[in-house]
Amino acid sequence: MSNRRRDTRIRIEAELAATKAELERANRALALNALAGAIAHELSQPLTAVALNGLAALRHLGGGGCEVAALRESLQHIVSDADRARGIIANFRASAAGLAARLETVDIADVVVEALGILDGELRGAAILVDNRVAAGLPPVTGDRLRLRQLFLNLVTNAVQALSGVLDRPRRLTISAEARDGRLVVGVCDNGPGLDPAVASRIFEAGISGRPDGLGLGLFLCRTIVQDHGGEIAVAAQSRETLFHVALPVPASGA
Ligand SMILES: Nc1ncnc2c1ncn2[C@@H]1O[C@H](COP(=O)(O)OP(=O)(O)OP(=O)(O)O)[C@@H](O)[C@H]1O
Ligand SMILES: [Mg+2]
């Protein structure tokens, strides 16, 4: 091989190595951005709840006569929301450390009740009529309970935000579930404005938001959670209705 050809090959190899290193750096930066976004997204609700309950506790203290029962309730909320934030961080740490998700037998009816309980303040604040039709006795699924709860927290939070603009009719949120063909299909439906056509076909992608202050991560995280559980998520919307369907596989013994 001539000296010139060898030099050219060495130069091309060096350029290729540099490009590869650059791509790896960009990939790592993207992964870190996605992780930071996911942590910010999941922690913002419990932290907001802690701050609101802290303010409520201070109000109870400052009201002259201290309302002990109300104060205790606010403090209990603070402890459980802080605990929830700790659980979220522990989950992220475990997955960053490469530990497999903790799989449990999960009753979706319980998870839905938990998510609605956590968002009770937001739902009441927006005067949303909640119709939880998820019956007891449905077959359980196998999964990571905290992540499944996060899935419903994200869907219900979106519904609350969508319904906040509804002024001409009662605001409704309906959650239902049924076992069908070896899967548990859960529907989360609101009578908000339907989907913004500008984002409708891409709402499960990261960074796609129809709200000025949205990160566009909630549904991306929902889809990741559902897919990690071997399931599927879909949306159907029309004016005055948005319906999300989550289908999760039911283990053979529970079908
Ligand atoms: N129930 C709903 N009704 C109407 N539009 C919805 C509903 N759920 C989601 N969307 C639309 O899909 C977009 C993406 O939702 P997603 O949860 O991924 O992000 P986001 O809510 O904008 O921001 P965040 O990252 O804070 O959740 C929303 O901005 C909104 O335009
Ligand atoms: Mg959202």
PDB file of C-alpha atoms and ligand atoms in Angstrom:
ATOM      1  CA  MET A   1       0.000   0.000   0.000  1.00  0.00           C
ATOM      2  CA  SER A   2       1.385   3.429  -0.940  1.00  0.00           C
ATOM      3  CA  ASN A   3       2.134   5.934   1.795  1.00  0.00           C
ATOM      4  CA  ARG A   4      -0.555   8.224   0.447  1.00  0.00           C
ATOM      5  CA  ARG A   5      -3.243   5.528   0.522  1.00  0.00           C
ATOM      6  CA  ARG A   6      -2.201   4.500   4.035  1.00  0.00           C
ATOM      7  CA  ASP A   7      -2.392   8.141   5.239  1.00  0.00           C
ATOM      8  CA  THR A   8      -5.834   8.526   3.666  1.00  0.00           C
ATOM      9  CA  ARG A   9      -7.042   5.337   5.355  1.00  0.00           C
ATOM     10  CA  ILE A  10      -5.686   6.461   8.738  1.00  0.00           C
ATOM     11  CA  ARG A  11      -7.373   9.852   8.305  1.00  0.00           C
ATOM     12  CA  ILE A  12     -10.723   8.291   7.341  1.00  0.00           C
ATOM     13  CA  GLU A  13     -10.533   5.879  10.286  1.00  0.00           C
ATOM     14  CA  ALA A  14      -9.791   8.780  12.659  1.00  0.00           C
ATOM     15  CA  GLU A  15     -12.716  10.769  11.220  1.00  0.00           C
ATOM     16  CA  LEU A  16     -15.015   7.755  11.596  1.00  0.00           C
ATOM     17  CA  ALA A  17     -13.929   7.245  15.213  1.00  0.00           C
ATOM     18  CA  ALA A  18     -14.499  10.935  15.957  1.00  0.00           C
ATOM     19  CA  THR A  19     -17.984  10.822  14.358  1.00  0.00           C
ATOM     20  CA  LYS A  20     -18.827   7.678  16.339  1.00  0.00           C
ATOM     21  CA  ALA A  21     -17.689   9.302  19.602  1.00  0.00           C
ATOM     22  CA  GLU A  22     -19.718  12.405  18.729  1.00  0.00           C
ATOM     23  CA  LEU A  23     -22.833  10.261  18.068  1.00  0.00           C
ATOM     24  CA  GLU A  24     -22.360   8.408  21.340  1.00  0.00           C
ATOM     25  CA  ARG A  25     -22.068  11.737  23.194  1.00  0.00           C
ATOM     26  CA  ALA A  26     -25.235  13.012  21.464  1.00  0.00           C
ATOM     27  CA  ASN A  27     -27.060   9.767  22.329  1.00  0.00           C
ATOM     28  CA  ARG A  28     -25.992  10.006  25.957  1.00  0.00           C
ATOM     29  CA  ALA A  29     -27.124  13.660  26.065  1.00  0.00           C
ATOM     30  CA  LEU A  30     -30.486  12.671  24.552  1.00  0.00           C
ATOM     31  CA  ALA A  31     -30.928   9.835  27.052  1.00  0.00           C
ATOM     32  CA  LEU A  32     -30.018  12.171  29.931  1.00  0.00           C
ATOM     33  CA  ASN A  33     -32.448  14.816  28.658  1.00  0.00           C
ATOM     34  CA  ALA A  34     -35.217  12.221  28.427  1.00  0.00           C
ATOM     35  CA  LEU A  35     -34.418  10.964  31.934  1.00  0.00           C
ATOM     36  CA  ALA A  36     -34.329  14.489  33.395  1.00  0.00           C
ATOM     37  CA  GLY A  37     -37.623  15.273  31.664  1.00  0.00           C
ATOM     38  CA  ALA A  38     -39.238  12.076  32.973  1.00  0.00           C
ATOM     39  CA  ILE A  39     -38.070  12.785  36.547  1.00  0.00           C
ATOM     40  CA  ALA A  40     -39.282  16.394  36.340  1.00  0.00           C
ATOM     41  CA  HIS A  41     -42.626  15.237  34.942  1.00  0.00           C
ATOM     42  CA  GLU A  42     -43.282  12.604  37.605  1.00  0.00           C
ATOM     43  CA  LEU A  43     -42.026  14.609  40.592  1.00  0.00           C
ATOM     44  CA  SER A  44     -43.840  17.833  39.835  1.00  0.00           C
ATOM     45  CA  GLN A  45     -47.286  16.623  41.026  1.00  0.00           C
ATOM     46  CA  PRO A  46     -46.228  15.297  44.473  1.00  0.00           C
ATOM     47  CA  LEU A  47     -43.982  18.316  45.077  1.00  0.00           C
ATOM     48  CA  THR A  48     -46.790  20.731  44.196  1.00  0.00           C
ATOM     49  CA  ALA A  49     -49.072  18.784  46.545  1.00  0.00           C
ATOM     50  CA  VAL A  50     -46.484  19.017  49.373  1.00  0.00           C
ATOM     51  CA  ALA A  51     -46.214  22.786  48.913  1.00  0.00           C
ATOM     52  CA  LEU A  52     -50.015  23.249  48.840  1.00  0.00           C
ATOM     53  CA  ASN A  53     -50.527  21.137  51.964  1.00  0.00           C
ATOM     54  CA  GLY A  54     -47.677  22.988  53.701  1.00  0.00           C
ATOM     55  CA  LEU A  55     -49.468  26.272  52.964  1.00  0.00           C
ATOM     56  CA  ALA A  56     -52.751  24.800  54.217  1.00  0.00           C
ATOM     57  CA  ALA A  57     -51.003  23.663  57.447  1.00  0.00           C
ATOM     58  CA  LEU A  58     -49.609  27.160  57.987  1.00  0.00           C
ATOM     59  CA  ARG A  59     -53.072  28.615  57.441  1.00  0.00           C
ATOM     60  CA  HIS A  60     -54.533  26.264  60.062  1.00  0.00           C
ATOM     61  CA  LEU A  61     -51.817  27.327  62.514  1.00  0.00           C
ATOM     62  CA  GLY A  62     -52.235  31.012  61.771  1.00  0.00           C
ATOM     63  CA  GLY A  63     -55.987  31.048  62.222  1.00  0.00           C
ATOM     64  CA  GLY A  64     -55.779  32.023  65.894  1.00  0.00           C
ATOM     65  CA  GLY A  65     -57.242  28.876  67.417  1.00  0.00           C
ATOM     66  CA  CYS A  66     -55.206  26.018  65.958  1.00  0.00           C
ATOM     67  CA  GLU A  67     -57.423  23.541  64.106  1.00  0.00           C
ATOM     68  CA  VAL A  68     -55.679  20.334  65.166  1.00  0.00           C
ATOM     69  CA  ALA A  69     -57.709  17.885  63.048  1.00  0.00           C
ATOM     70  CA  ALA A  70     -57.264  19.928  59.862  1.00  0.00           C
ATOM     71  CA  LEU A  71     -53.588  20.445  60.638  1.00  0.00           C
ATOM     72  CA  ARG A  72     -53.103  16.703  61.149  1.00  0.00           C
ATOM     73  CA  GLU A  73     -54.794  15.982  57.814  1.00  0.00           C
ATOM     74  CA  SER A  74     -52.523  18.424  55.938  1.00  0.00           C
ATOM     75  CA  LEU A  75     -49.443  16.924  57.604  1.00  0.00           C
ATOM     76  CA  GLN A  76     -50.580  13.394  56.719  1.00  0.00           C
ATOM     77  CA  HIS A  77     -50.937  14.469  53.093  1.00  0.00           C
ATOM     78  CA  ILE A  78     -47.440  15.983  53.193  1.00  0.00           C
ATOM     79  CA  VAL A  79     -45.971  12.742  54.544  1.00  0.00           C
ATOM     80  CA  SER A  80     -47.727  10.569  51.947  1.00  0.00           C
ATOM     81  CA  ASP A  81     -46.859  12.887  49.019  1.00  0.00           C
ATOM     82  CA  ALA A  82     -43.212  13.086  50.124  1.00  0.00           C
ATOM     83  CA  ASP A  83     -43.231   9.303  50.416  1.00  0.00           C
ATOM     84  CA  ARG A  84     -44.610   9.043  46.897  1.00  0.00           C
ATOM     85  CA  ALA A  85     -41.845  11.334  45.590  1.00  0.00           C
ATOM     86  CA  ARG A  86     -39.297   9.121  47.372  1.00  0.00           C
ATOM     87  CA  GLY A  87     -40.815   6.027  45.718  1.00  0.00           C
ATOM     88  CA  ILE A  88     -40.577   7.683  42.287  1.00  0.00           C
ATOM     89  CA  ILE A  89     -36.890   8.489  42.832  1.00  0.00           C
ATOM     90  CA  ALA A  90     -36.179   4.983  44.166  1.00  0.00           C
ATOM     91  CA  ASN A  91     -37.788   3.560  41.014  1.00  0.00           C
ATOM     92  CA  PHE A  92     -35.648   5.755  38.729  1.00  0.00           C
ATOM     93  CA  ARG A  93     -32.512   4.838  40.702  1.00  0.00           C
ATOM     94  CA  ALA A  94     -33.312   1.143  40.423  1.00  0.00           C
ATOM     95  CA  SER A  95     -33.852   1.354  36.683  1.00  0.00           C
ATOM     96  CA  ALA A  96     -30.706   3.510  36.185  1.00  0.00           C
ATOM     97  CA  ALA A  97     -28.767   0.877  38.131  1.00  0.00           C
ATOM     98  CA  GLY A  98     -30.104  -1.705  35.682  1.00  0.00           C
ATOM     99  CA  LEU A  99     -32.235  -3.530  38.244  1.00  0.00           C
ATOM    100  CA  ALA A 100     -35.209  -5.311  36.761  1.00  0.00           C
ATOM    101  CA  ALA A 101     -38.611  -3.774  37.567  1.00  0.00           C
ATOM    102  CA  ARG A 102     -40.295  -5.181  40.645  1.00  0.00           C
ATOM    103  CA  LEU A 103     -43.132  -7.261  39.247  1.00  0.00           C
ATOM    104  CA  GLU A 104     -46.196  -7.813  41.349  1.00  0.00           C
ATOM    105  CA  THR A 105     -49.740  -8.978  40.908  1.00  0.00           C
ATOM    106  CA  VAL A 106     -51.627  -5.735  40.454  1.00  0.00           C
ATOM    107  CA  ASP A 107     -55.338  -5.120  40.730  1.00  0.00           C
ATOM    108  CA  ILE A 108     -56.049  -2.292  38.296  1.00  0.00           C
ATOM    109  CA  ALA A 109     -59.174  -1.282  40.234  1.00  0.00           C
ATOM    110  CA  ASP A 110     -56.921  -0.462  43.235  1.00  0.00           C
ATOM    111  CA  VAL A 111     -54.446   1.449  41.072  1.00  0.00           C
ATOM    112  CA  VAL A 112     -57.238   3.546  39.543  1.00  0.00           C
ATOM    113  CA  VAL A 113     -58.673   4.348  42.992  1.00  0.00           C
ATOM    114  CA  GLU A 114     -55.184   5.348  44.186  1.00  0.00           C
ATOM    115  CA  ALA A 115     -54.593   7.622  41.198  1.00  0.00           C
ATOM    116  CA  LEU A 116     -58.013   9.272  41.620  1.00  0.00           C
ATOM    117  CA  GLY A 117     -57.298   9.720  45.347  1.00  0.00           C
ATOM    118  CA  ILE A 118     -53.955  11.391  44.661  1.00  0.00           C
ATOM    119  CA  LEU A 119     -55.587  13.784  42.178  1.00  0.00           C
ATOM    120  CA  ASP A 120     -58.672  14.343  44.318  1.00  0.00           C
ATOM    121  CA  GLY A 121     -57.727  17.990  44.996  1.00  0.00           C
ATOM    122  CA  GLU A 122     -57.277  18.742  41.286  1.00  0.00           C
ATOM    123  CA  LEU A 123     -60.509  16.920  40.343  1.00  0.00           C
ATOM    124  CA  ARG A 124     -62.569  18.693  42.998  1.00  0.00           C
ATOM    125  CA  GLY A 125     -60.886  22.026  42.275  1.00  0.00           C
ATOM    126  CA  ALA A 126     -61.981  21.762  38.635  1.00  0.00           C
ATOM    127  CA  ALA A 127     -65.489  20.531  39.620  1.00  0.00           C
ATOM    128  CA  ILE A 128     -65.094  17.354  37.569  1.00  0.00           C
ATOM    129  CA  LEU A 129     -67.719  14.647  38.015  1.00  0.00           C
ATOM    130  CA  VAL A 130     -65.813  11.392  38.282  1.00  0.00           C
ATOM    131  CA  ASP A 131     -67.544   8.181  37.284  1.00  0.00           C
ATOM    132  CA  ASN A 132     -65.279   5.299  38.247  1.00  0.00           C
ATOM    133  CA  ARG A 133     -66.882   2.201  36.750  1.00  0.00           C
ATOM    134  CA  VAL A 134     -63.929  -0.109  37.276  1.00  0.00           C
ATOM    135  CA  ALA A 135     -65.497  -3.034  39.104  1.00  0.00           C
ATOM    136  CA  ALA A 136     -63.857  -5.214  41.714  1.00  0.00           C
ATOM    137  CA  GLY A 137     -63.022  -8.785  40.717  1.00  0.00           C
ATOM    138  CA  LEU A 138     -61.381  -8.119  37.346  1.00  0.00           C
ATOM    139  CA  PRO A 139     -58.414 -10.378  36.575  1.00  0.00           C
ATOM    140  CA  PRO A 140     -55.155  -8.941  37.942  1.00  0.00           C
ATOM    141  CA  VAL A 141     -52.231  -8.006  35.704  1.00  0.00           C
ATOM    142  CA  THR A 142     -48.534  -8.534  36.379  1.00  0.00           C
ATOM    143  CA  GLY A 143     -46.491  -5.372  36.572  1.00  0.00           C
ATOM    144  CA  ASP A 144     -44.791  -2.554  38.403  1.00  0.00           C
ATOM    145  CA  ARG A 145     -47.482  -1.038  40.587  1.00  0.00           C
ATOM    146  CA  LEU A 146     -45.908   2.419  40.872  1.00  0.00           C
ATOM    147  CA  ARG A 147     -45.430   2.757  37.139  1.00  0.00           C
ATOM    148  CA  LEU A 148     -48.979   1.587  36.424  1.00  0.00           C
ATOM    149  CA  ARG A 149     -50.226   4.179  38.900  1.00  0.00           C
ATOM    150  CA  GLN A 150     -48.127   6.799  37.095  1.00  0.00           C
ATOM    151  CA  LEU A 151     -49.804   5.785  33.818  1.00  0.00           C
ATOM    152  CA  PHE A 152     -53.258   6.615  35.197  1.00  0.00           C
ATOM    153  CA  LEU A 153     -51.970   9.734  36.983  1.00  0.00           C
ATOM    154  CA  ASN A 154     -50.730  11.047  33.620  1.00  0.00           C
ATOM    155  CA  LEU A 155     -53.978  10.220  31.781  1.00  0.00           C
ATOM    156  CA  VAL A 156     -56.194  11.749  34.473  1.00  0.00           C
ATOM    157  CA  THR A 157     -53.959  14.848  34.750  1.00  0.00           C
ATOM    158  CA  ASN A 158     -54.302  15.395  31.002  1.00  0.00           C
ATOM    159  CA  ALA A 159     -58.080  15.013  31.287  1.00  0.00           C
ATOM    160  CA  VAL A 160     -58.197  17.582  34.115  1.00  0.00           C
ATOM    161  CA  GLN A 161     -56.178  20.020  32.004  1.00  0.00           C
ATOM    162  CA  ALA A 162     -58.346  19.431  28.932  1.00  0.00           C
ATOM    163  CA  LEU A 163     -61.541  19.871  30.960  1.00  0.00           C
ATOM    164  CA  SER A 164     -60.392  23.120  32.553  1.00  0.00           C
ATOM    165  CA  GLY A 165     -61.424  24.940  29.367  1.00  0.00           C
ATOM    166  CA  VAL A 166     -64.944  23.483  29.372  1.00  0.00           C
ATOM    167  CA  LEU A 167     -67.407  26.102  30.578  1.00  0.00           C
ATOM    168  CA  ASP A 168     -70.675  25.245  28.822  1.00  0.00           C
ATOM    169  CA  ARG A 169     -71.435  21.787  30.274  1.00  0.00           C
ATOM    170  CA  PRO A 170     -70.700  19.654  33.329  1.00  0.00           C
ATOM    171  CA  ARG A 171     -67.148  18.307  33.214  1.00  0.00           C
ATOM    172  CA  ARG A 172     -67.008  14.524  33.263  1.00  0.00           C
ATOM    173  CA  LEU A 173     -64.322  11.894  33.598  1.00  0.00           C
ATOM    174  CA  THR A 174     -65.313   8.238  33.162  1.00  0.00           C
ATOM    175  CA  ILE A 175     -63.029   5.295  33.799  1.00  0.00           C
ATOM    176  CA  SER A 176     -64.092   1.776  32.888  1.00  0.00           C
ATOM    177  CA  ALA A 177     -62.432  -1.601  32.478  1.00  0.00           C
ATOM    178  CA  GLU A 178     -63.256  -5.005  31.082  1.00  0.00           C
ATOM    179  CA  ALA A 179     -61.460  -8.299  30.487  1.00  0.00           C
ATOM    180  CA  ARG A 180     -61.463  -9.154  26.788  1.00  0.00           C
ATOM    181  CA  ASP A 181     -59.499 -11.764  24.790  1.00  0.00           C
ATOM    182  CA  GLY A 182     -56.867 -12.363  27.453  1.00  0.00           C
ATOM    183  CA  ARG A 183     -56.368  -8.646  28.051  1.00  0.00           C
ATOM    184  CA  LEU A 184     -57.616  -6.089  30.486  1.00  0.00           C
ATOM    185  CA  VAL A 185     -58.853  -3.049  28.586  1.00  0.00           C
ATOM    186  CA  VAL A 186     -59.164   0.168  30.568  1.00  0.00           C
ATOM    187  CA  GLY A 187     -60.863   3.260  29.135  1.00  0.00           C
ATOM    188  CA  VAL A 188     -60.192   6.781  30.378  1.00  0.00           C
ATOM    189  CA  CYS A 189     -62.698   9.156  28.833  1.00  0.00           C
ATOM    190  CA  ASP A 190     -63.370  12.876  29.281  1.00  0.00           C
ATOM    191  CA  ASN A 191     -65.900  15.199  27.684  1.00  0.00           C
ATOM    192  CA  GLY A 192     -63.335  17.911  26.978  1.00  0.00           C
ATOM    193  CA  PRO A 193     -62.645  19.547  23.622  1.00  0.00           C
ATOM    194  CA  GLY A 194     -61.208  16.440  21.899  1.00  0.00           C
ATOM    195  CA  LEU A 195     -57.725  16.423  20.407  1.00  0.00           C
ATOM    196  CA  ASP A 196     -56.022  19.420  18.858  1.00  0.00           C
ATOM    197  CA  PRO A 197     -55.634  18.380  15.159  1.00  0.00           C
ATOM    198  CA  ALA A 198     -52.153  19.925  15.131  1.00  0.00           C
ATOM    199  CA  VAL A 199     -50.881  17.256  17.546  1.00  0.00           C
ATOM    200  CA  ALA A 200     -53.459  14.449  17.284  1.00  0.00           C
ATOM    201  CA  SER A 201     -51.428  11.995  15.197  1.00  0.00           C
ATOM    202  CA  ARG A 202     -48.232  12.429  17.241  1.00  0.00           C
ATOM    203  CA  ILE A 203     -49.335  12.772  20.861  1.00  0.00           C
ATOM    204  CA  PHE A 204     -47.500   9.655  22.052  1.00  0.00           C
ATOM    205  CA  GLU A 205     -44.163  11.063  20.824  1.00  0.00           C
ATOM    206  CA  ALA A 206     -41.818  12.810  23.255  1.00  0.00           C
ATOM    207  CA  GLY A 207     -41.929  16.605  23.096  1.00  0.00           C
ATOM    208  CA  ILE A 208     -45.330  16.868  21.381  1.00  0.00           C
ATOM    209  CA  SER A 209     -47.629  19.166  23.328  1.00  0.00           C
ATOM    210  CA  GLY A 210     -50.696  21.222  22.532  1.00  0.00           C
ATOM    211  CA  ARG A 211     -50.327  23.248  25.750  1.00  0.00           C
ATOM    212  CA  PRO A 212     -48.103  26.323  26.073  1.00  0.00           C
ATOM    213  CA  ASP A 213     -46.523  25.052  29.298  1.00  0.00           C
ATOM    214  CA  GLY A 214     -46.565  21.332  28.423  1.00  0.00           C
ATOM    215  CA  LEU A 215     -43.404  19.228  28.253  1.00  0.00           C
ATOM    216  CA  GLY A 216     -45.094  16.770  25.928  1.00  0.00           C
ATOM    217  CA  LEU A 217     -43.821  13.869  28.009  1.00  0.00           C
ATOM    218  CA  GLY A 218     -46.896  12.518  29.810  1.00  0.00           C
ATOM    219  CA  LEU A 219     -48.248  10.360  26.986  1.00  0.00           C
ATOM    220  CA  PHE A 220     -44.777   9.344  25.843  1.00  0.00           C
ATOM    221  CA  LEU A 221     -44.183   8.005  29.374  1.00  0.00           C
ATOM    222  CA  CYS A 222     -47.633   6.343  29.308  1.00  0.00           C
ATOM    223  CA  ARG A 223     -46.766   4.542  26.098  1.00  0.00           C
ATOM    224  CA  THR A 224     -43.374   3.470  27.475  1.00  0.00           C
ATOM    225  CA  ILE A 225     -45.015   2.091  30.632  1.00  0.00           C
ATOM    226  CA  VAL A 226     -47.725   0.257  28.682  1.00  0.00           C
ATOM    227  CA  GLN A 227     -45.242  -1.219  26.174  1.00  0.00           C
ATOM    228  CA  ASP A 228     -42.902  -2.302  28.998  1.00  0.00           C
ATOM    229  CA  HIS A 229     -45.887  -4.262  30.319  1.00  0.00           C
ATOM    230  CA  GLY A 230     -46.485  -5.904  26.945  1.00  0.00           C
ATOM    231  CA  GLY A 231     -49.599  -3.834  26.280  1.00  0.00           C
ATOM    232  CA  GLU A 232     -50.897  -1.181  23.920  1.00  0.00           C
ATOM    233  CA  ILE A 233     -52.322   2.306  24.281  1.00  0.00           C
ATOM    234  CA  ALA A 234     -54.554   4.068  21.769  1.00  0.00           C
ATOM    235  CA  VAL A 235     -56.686   7.175  21.593  1.00  0.00           C
ATOM    236  CA  ALA A 236     -59.963   7.979  19.878  1.00  0.00           C
ATOM    237  CA  ALA A 237     -61.311  11.488  19.911  1.00  0.00           C
ATOM    238  CA  GLN A 238     -64.106  13.602  18.534  1.00  0.00           C
ATOM    239  CA  SER A 239     -65.289  17.054  19.443  1.00  0.00           C
ATOM    240  CA  ARG A 240     -66.386  16.921  23.086  1.00  0.00           C
ATOM    241  CA  GLU A 241     -64.771  13.565  23.845  1.00  0.00           C
ATOM    242  CA  THR A 242     -61.338  12.028  24.215  1.00  0.00           C
ATOM    243  CA  LEU A 243     -61.036   8.341  25.024  1.00  0.00           C
ATOM    244  CA  PHE A 244     -57.767   6.605  25.849  1.00  0.00           C
ATOM    245  CA  HIS A 245     -57.689   2.801  25.766  1.00  0.00           C
ATOM    246  CA  VAL A 246     -55.046   0.895  27.645  1.00  0.00           C
ATOM    247  CA  ALA A 247     -54.847  -2.845  26.974  1.00  0.00           C
ATOM    248  CA  LEU A 248     -52.681  -4.928  29.309  1.00  0.00           C
ATOM    249  CA  PRO A 249     -52.088  -8.656  29.004  1.00  0.00           C
ATOM    250  CA  VAL A 250     -53.644 -10.818  31.699  1.00  0.00           C
ATOM    251  CA  PRO A 251     -51.479 -13.776  32.777  1.00  0.00           C
ATOM    252  CA  ALA A 252     -53.045 -17.079  31.698  1.00  0.00           C
ATOM    253  CA  SER A 253     -54.116 -18.090  35.216  1.00  0.00           C
ATOM    254  CA  GLY A 254     -55.984 -14.782  35.672  1.00  0.00           C
ATOM    255  CA  ALA A 255     -57.722 -14.796  32.284  1.00  0.00           C
TER     256      ALA A 255
HETATM  257  N1  LIG B   1     -57.588  14.164  27.510  1.00  0.00           N
HETATM  258  C1  LIG B   1     -57.121  14.983  26.572  1.00  0.00           C
HETATM  259  N2  LIG B   1     -57.941  15.832  25.901  1.00  0.00           N
HETATM  260  C2  LIG B   1     -57.477  16.664  24.944  1.00  0.00           C
HETATM  261  N3  LIG B   1     -56.167  16.722  24.562  1.00  0.00           N
HETATM  262  C3  LIG B   1     -55.311  15.889  25.189  1.00  0.00           C
HETATM  263  C4  LIG B   1     -55.720  14.988  26.212  1.00  0.00           C
HETATM  264  N4  LIG B   1     -54.629  14.293  26.623  1.00  0.00           N
HETATM  265  C5  LIG B   1     -53.596  14.754  25.903  1.00  0.00           C
HETATM  266  N5  LIG B   1     -53.989  15.706  25.036  1.00  0.00           N
HETATM  267  C6  LIG B   1     -53.134  16.424  24.071  1.00  0.00           C
HETATM  268  O1  LIG B   1     -51.940  15.706  23.907  1.00  0.00           O
HETATM  269  C7  LIG B   1     -50.820  16.538  24.205  1.00  0.00           C
HETATM  270  C8  LIG B   1     -49.692  15.690  24.753  1.00  0.00           C
HETATM  271  O2  LIG B   1     -49.994  15.229  26.057  1.00  0.00           O
HETATM  272  P1  LIG B   1     -48.802  14.891  27.042  1.00  0.00           P
HETATM  273  O3  LIG B   1     -49.369  14.449  28.338  1.00  0.00           O
HETATM  274  O4  LIG B   1     -47.854  13.954  26.352  1.00  0.00           O
HETATM  275  O5  LIG B   1     -48.023  16.256  27.200  1.00  0.00           O
HETATM  276  P2  LIG B   1     -48.507  17.579  27.927  1.00  0.00           P
HETATM  277  O6  LIG B   1     -49.684  17.281  28.799  1.00  0.00           O
HETATM  278  O7  LIG B   1     -48.668  18.638  26.892  1.00  0.00           O
HETATM  279  O8  LIG B   1     -47.238  17.935  28.823  1.00  0.00           O
HETATM  280  P3  LIG B   1     -46.698  17.115  30.082  1.00  0.00           P
HETATM  281  O9  LIG B   1     -45.360  16.622  29.670  1.00  0.00           O
HETATM  282  O10 LIG B   1     -46.654  18.135  31.161  1.00  0.00           O
HETATM  283  O11 LIG B   1     -47.635  15.981  30.372  1.00  0.00           O
HETATM  284  C9  LIG B   1     -51.376  17.580  25.169  1.00  0.00           C
HETATM  285  O12 LIG B   1     -50.589  18.759  25.161  1.00  0.00           O
HETATM  286  C10 LIG B   1     -52.767  17.816  24.592  1.00  0.00           C
HETATM  287  O13 LIG B   1     -52.705  18.685  23.471  1.00  0.00           O
HETATM  288 MG    MG B   2     -49.615  15.623  30.175  1.00  0.00          MG
END
